[in-house]
Amino acid sequence: MSTLIIVGTQWGDEGKGKVVDLLTSRADVVVRFQGGNNAGHTLRVAGEQVIVHLIPSGILYPDTLNVIGNGVVIDPSVLMEEKIGLRSRGYFLNDEQLLISDRAHVIMPYHKLIDVGREELLGSAKIGTTGRGIGPAYEDKAARIGIRMGDLLRPEVLRNRIAVALEEKNFLLEHRFKKRPLDADTIFNEYAAFGEKLGPHICDVTHVLQGKIAEGRRVLFEGAQGTLLDIDHGTYPFVTSSNVVAGNVCAGTGISPRKLEQIWGVVKAYSTRVGSGGFPSELKNDLGERIRERGAEYGATTGRPRRCGWLDMVVVNHSVQLNGLTGIVLTKMDVLTGISPIKFAVAYELDGKVIDRVPADINDLERAVPVYRELPGWTEPIGECRSFDELPRNARHYVETIENLTGVPATIVSVGPGREQSIVRKPPF
Ligand code: IMP
């Protein structure tokens, strides 16, 4: 097997970064296919913490090729900052470690202003976006007025496209969001300079990837966000602006579905979400607080406290089906140590009916009352366990219950933040 997709099965922050980082040691290529620097992957290596937002997690390995696909939206200033930061810590010493699609869209200064301005106007109805300009950049892509990474290398094209975009954006900024209009020359100078600096990375990555897969190289596709934040299948409108599901690997990189093999979903042993929107199994009490503190549940991108709750198997099974999962990576099991009983939702009650699907309407989701089952917890610390049999009996039972409820094997169980704190039951490559 040579291709593996890793996706989040909840609302993001399931620990994908650590999992991808762990599996990267066996991969030749790591690819981002959607989202942007709204994502934040916390990687821990030799006791040190590294957070990446845009550059694929494989960057910590000198021999791994990292690819940003056409489906990603890129803020070049963030990319530059990340590159400089990694380099100062001894990573990413070779430019050839990163390829960026010439078809990926660029997040421009007006996208960030519009993202923030729109949230301000929405007031209490806000989405709770990361404010990074992600949504407005995808809007421009669909409206066919976007600027692509390849345009940064063609000054005349870039100048013209900025002028066209600003005609509309400055009207919006001034009259709708009451902000100052932006100057075309200033943006052009800044972005043309980004083009010069990032030029060595920008190319037709689809062609490169197709070649790597044809050669039988091990390619890992790294999802960002989580399935419940998918623009079509998530808790709309409280979602991100891209398709997060595994199927978007094809459109977001240009690889045929016929080439894709394993699809693993990362399931956190409990649930969290940042931003607004329905979350039936949320714990708005001391236990929720305790999980937040023990699990360090604060946004890697925005630092916001994450809302915490019990595991929701309705959500997980929604993701199992949408992504066609062949494996589950269960993370943060150690955070549940000492909590007993451990509850998990298996259905919702809505208007007197029991349902086991995520309702399309956000108001229905907000009214849905979880139907819980529970299992006894465990008290033994599990951070040192390196095989499934070393886990306490009740912890094993929790894992097996999730496997039974999903019909998908738990291929990795993560018992702590360190790369080595992982029980790998089935290596992917
Ligand atoms: P946006 O992606 O910045 O437009 O934000 C839309 C929604 O997705 C908000 O609720 C964000 O908090 C959420 N979101 C975006 N990226 C992530 C992520 O990587 N982890 C968790 N939530 C995210």
mmCIF file with all atom_site columns, C-alpha atoms and ligand atoms in Angstrom, residues 11-13 16 37-41 115 127-136 224-226 229 237-241 273-276 301-302 304 306, ligand 1:
data_model
loop_
_atom_site.group_PDB
_atom_site.id
_atom_site.type_symbol
_atom_site.label_atom_id
_atom_site.label_alt_id
_atom_site.label_comp_id
_atom_site.label_asym_id
_atom_site.label_entity_id
_atom_site.label_seq_id
_atom_site.pdbx_PDB_ins_code
_atom_site.Cartn_x
_atom_site.Cartn_y
_atom_site.Cartn_z
_atom_site.occupancy
_atom_site.B_iso_or_equiv
_atom_site.pdbx_formal_charge
_atom_site.auth_seq_id
_atom_site.auth_comp_id
_atom_site.auth_asym_id
_atom_site.auth_atom_id
_atom_site.pdbx_PDB_model_num
ATOM   1  C CA  . TRP A 1 11  ? -14.582 19.269 14.816 1.00 0.00 ? 11  TRP A CA  1
ATOM   2  C CA  . GLY A 1 12  ? -10.831 19.377 14.295 1.00 0.00 ? 12  GLY A CA  1
ATOM   3  C CA  . ASP A 1 13  ? -8.053  19.323 16.890 1.00 0.00 ? 13  ASP A CA  1
ATOM   4  C CA  . LYS A 1 16  ? -3.897  14.747 13.533 1.00 0.00 ? 16  LYS A CA  1
ATOM   5  C CA  . ASN A 1 37  ? -3.507  28.485 8.210  1.00 0.00 ? 37  ASN A CA  1
ATOM   6  C CA  . ASN A 1 38  ? -6.761  28.096 10.144 1.00 0.00 ? 38  ASN A CA  1
ATOM   7  C CA  . ALA A 1 39  ? -5.296  24.695 10.988 1.00 0.00 ? 39  ALA A CA  1
ATOM   8  C CA  . GLY A 1 40  ? -2.680  24.292 13.665 1.00 0.00 ? 40  GLY A CA  1
ATOM   9  C CA  . HIS A 1 41  ? -0.796  21.079 14.140 1.00 0.00 ? 41  HIS A CA  1
ATOM   10 C CA  . ASP A 1 115 ? -13.356 37.791 7.486  1.00 0.00 ? 115 ASP A CA  1
ATOM   11 C CA  . ILE A 1 127 ? -19.316 31.722 13.117 1.00 0.00 ? 127 ILE A CA  1
ATOM   12 C CA  . GLY A 1 128 ? -16.282 32.062 15.367 1.00 0.00 ? 128 GLY A CA  1
ATOM   13 C CA  . THR A 1 129 ? -13.864 31.873 12.434 1.00 0.00 ? 129 THR A CA  1
ATOM   14 C CA  . THR A 1 130 ? -10.136 31.954 12.996 1.00 0.00 ? 130 THR A CA  1
ATOM   15 C CA  . GLY A 1 131 ? -10.089 35.376 11.305 1.00 0.00 ? 131 GLY A CA  1
ATOM   16 C CA  . ARG A 1 132 ? -7.390  34.267 8.898  1.00 0.00 ? 132 ARG A CA  1
ATOM   17 C CA  . GLY A 1 133 ? -9.289  35.162 5.704  1.00 0.00 ? 133 GLY A CA  1
ATOM   18 C CA  . ILE A 1 134 ? -9.940  31.537 4.771  1.00 0.00 ? 134 ILE A CA  1
ATOM   19 C CA  . GLY A 1 135 ? -13.623 31.896 3.822  1.00 0.00 ? 135 GLY A CA  1
ATOM   20 C CA  . PRO A 1 136 ? -13.237 35.070 1.727  1.00 0.00 ? 136 PRO A CA  1
ATOM   21 C CA  . ALA A 1 224 ? -6.955  19.784 8.281  1.00 0.00 ? 224 ALA A CA  1
ATOM   22 C CA  . GLN A 1 225 ? -9.987  20.632 10.434 1.00 0.00 ? 225 GLN A CA  1
ATOM   23 C CA  . GLY A 1 226 ? -12.507 17.823 11.033 1.00 0.00 ? 226 GLY A CA  1
ATOM   24 C CA  . LEU A 1 229 ? -16.464 21.354 9.806  1.00 0.00 ? 229 LEU A CA  1
ATOM   25 C CA  . PRO A 1 237 ? -23.182 27.330 8.737  1.00 0.00 ? 237 PRO A CA  1
ATOM   26 C CA  . PHE A 1 238 ? -20.741 26.783 11.605 1.00 0.00 ? 238 PHE A CA  1
ATOM   27 C CA  . VAL A 1 239 ? -18.186 25.152 9.350  1.00 0.00 ? 239 VAL A CA  1
ATOM   28 C CA  . THR A 1 240 ? -15.029 26.032 7.478  1.00 0.00 ? 240 THR A CA  1
ATOM   29 C CA  . SER A 1 241 ? -15.111 26.954 3.781  1.00 0.00 ? 241 SER A CA  1
ATOM   30 C CA  . ARG A 1 273 ? -14.861 22.226 19.296 1.00 0.00 ? 273 ARG A CA  1
ATOM   31 C CA  . VAL A 1 274 ? -13.749 25.829 18.946 1.00 0.00 ? 274 VAL A CA  1
ATOM   32 C CA  . GLY A 1 275 ? -16.062 28.463 17.551 1.00 0.00 ? 275 GLY A CA  1
ATOM   33 C CA  . SER A 1 276 ? -19.848 28.482 17.646 1.00 0.00 ? 276 SER A CA  1
ATOM   34 C CA  . THR A 1 301 ? -4.077  28.731 16.064 1.00 0.00 ? 301 THR A CA  1
ATOM   35 C CA  . THR A 1 302 ? -6.073  31.229 18.108 1.00 0.00 ? 302 THR A CA  1
ATOM   36 C CA  . ARG A 1 304 ? -9.160  30.105 22.353 1.00 0.00 ? 304 ARG A CA  1
ATOM   37 C CA  . ARG A 1 306 ? -12.030 24.702 23.315 1.00 0.00 ? 306 ARG A CA  1
HETATM 38 P P1  . IMP B 2 .   ? -12.500 29.382 9.435  1.00 0.00 ? 1   IMP B P1  1
HETATM 39 O O1  . IMP B 2 .   ? -11.985 28.086 8.941  1.00 0.00 ? 1   IMP B O1  1
HETATM 40 O O2  . IMP B 2 .   ? -11.417 30.287 9.992  1.00 0.00 ? 1   IMP B O2  1
HETATM 41 O O3  . IMP B 2 .   ? -13.382 30.090 8.441  1.00 0.00 ? 1   IMP B O3  1
HETATM 42 O O4  . IMP B 2 .   ? -13.448 29.071 10.694 1.00 0.00 ? 1   IMP B O4  1
HETATM 43 C C1  . IMP B 2 .   ? -14.662 28.378 10.576 1.00 0.00 ? 1   IMP B C1  1
HETATM 44 C C2  . IMP B 2 .   ? -14.893 27.431 11.723 1.00 0.00 ? 1   IMP B C2  1
HETATM 45 O O5  . IMP B 2 .   ? -13.960 26.373 11.648 1.00 0.00 ? 1   IMP B O5  1
HETATM 46 C C3  . IMP B 2 .   ? -14.700 28.053 13.119 1.00 0.00 ? 1   IMP B C3  1
HETATM 47 O O6  . IMP B 2 .   ? -15.574 27.430 14.032 1.00 0.00 ? 1   IMP B O6  1
HETATM 48 C C4  . IMP B 2 .   ? -13.258 27.696 13.443 1.00 0.00 ? 1   IMP B C4  1
HETATM 49 O O7  . IMP B 2 .   ? -13.025 27.696 14.832 1.00 0.00 ? 1   IMP B O7  1
HETATM 50 C C5  . IMP B 2 .   ? -13.213 26.299 12.868 1.00 0.00 ? 1   IMP B C5  1
HETATM 51 N N1  . IMP B 2 .   ? -11.867 25.836 12.517 1.00 0.00 ? 1   IMP B N1  1
HETATM 52 C C6  . IMP B 2 .   ? -11.135 26.175 11.443 1.00 0.00 ? 1   IMP B C6  1
HETATM 53 N N2  . IMP B 2 .   ? -9.966  25.523 11.439 1.00 0.00 ? 1   IMP B N2  1
HETATM 54 C C7  . IMP B 2 .   ? -9.956  24.736 12.521 1.00 0.00 ? 1   IMP B C7  1
HETATM 55 C C8  . IMP B 2 .   ? -9.027  23.764 13.022 1.00 0.00 ? 1   IMP B C8  1
HETATM 56 O O8  . IMP B 2 .   ? -7.957  23.485 12.461 1.00 0.00 ? 1   IMP B O8  1
HETATM 57 N N3  . IMP B 2 .   ? -9.392  23.155 14.178 1.00 0.00 ? 1   IMP B N3  1
HETATM 58 C C9  . IMP B 2 .   ? -10.570 23.391 14.786 1.00 0.00 ? 1   IMP B C9  1
HETATM 59 N N4  . IMP B 2 .   ? -11.464 24.268 14.346 1.00 0.00 ? 1   IMP B N4  1
HETATM 60 C C10 . IMP B 2 .   ? -11.171 24.935 13.217 1.00 0.00 ? 1   IMP B C10 1
#
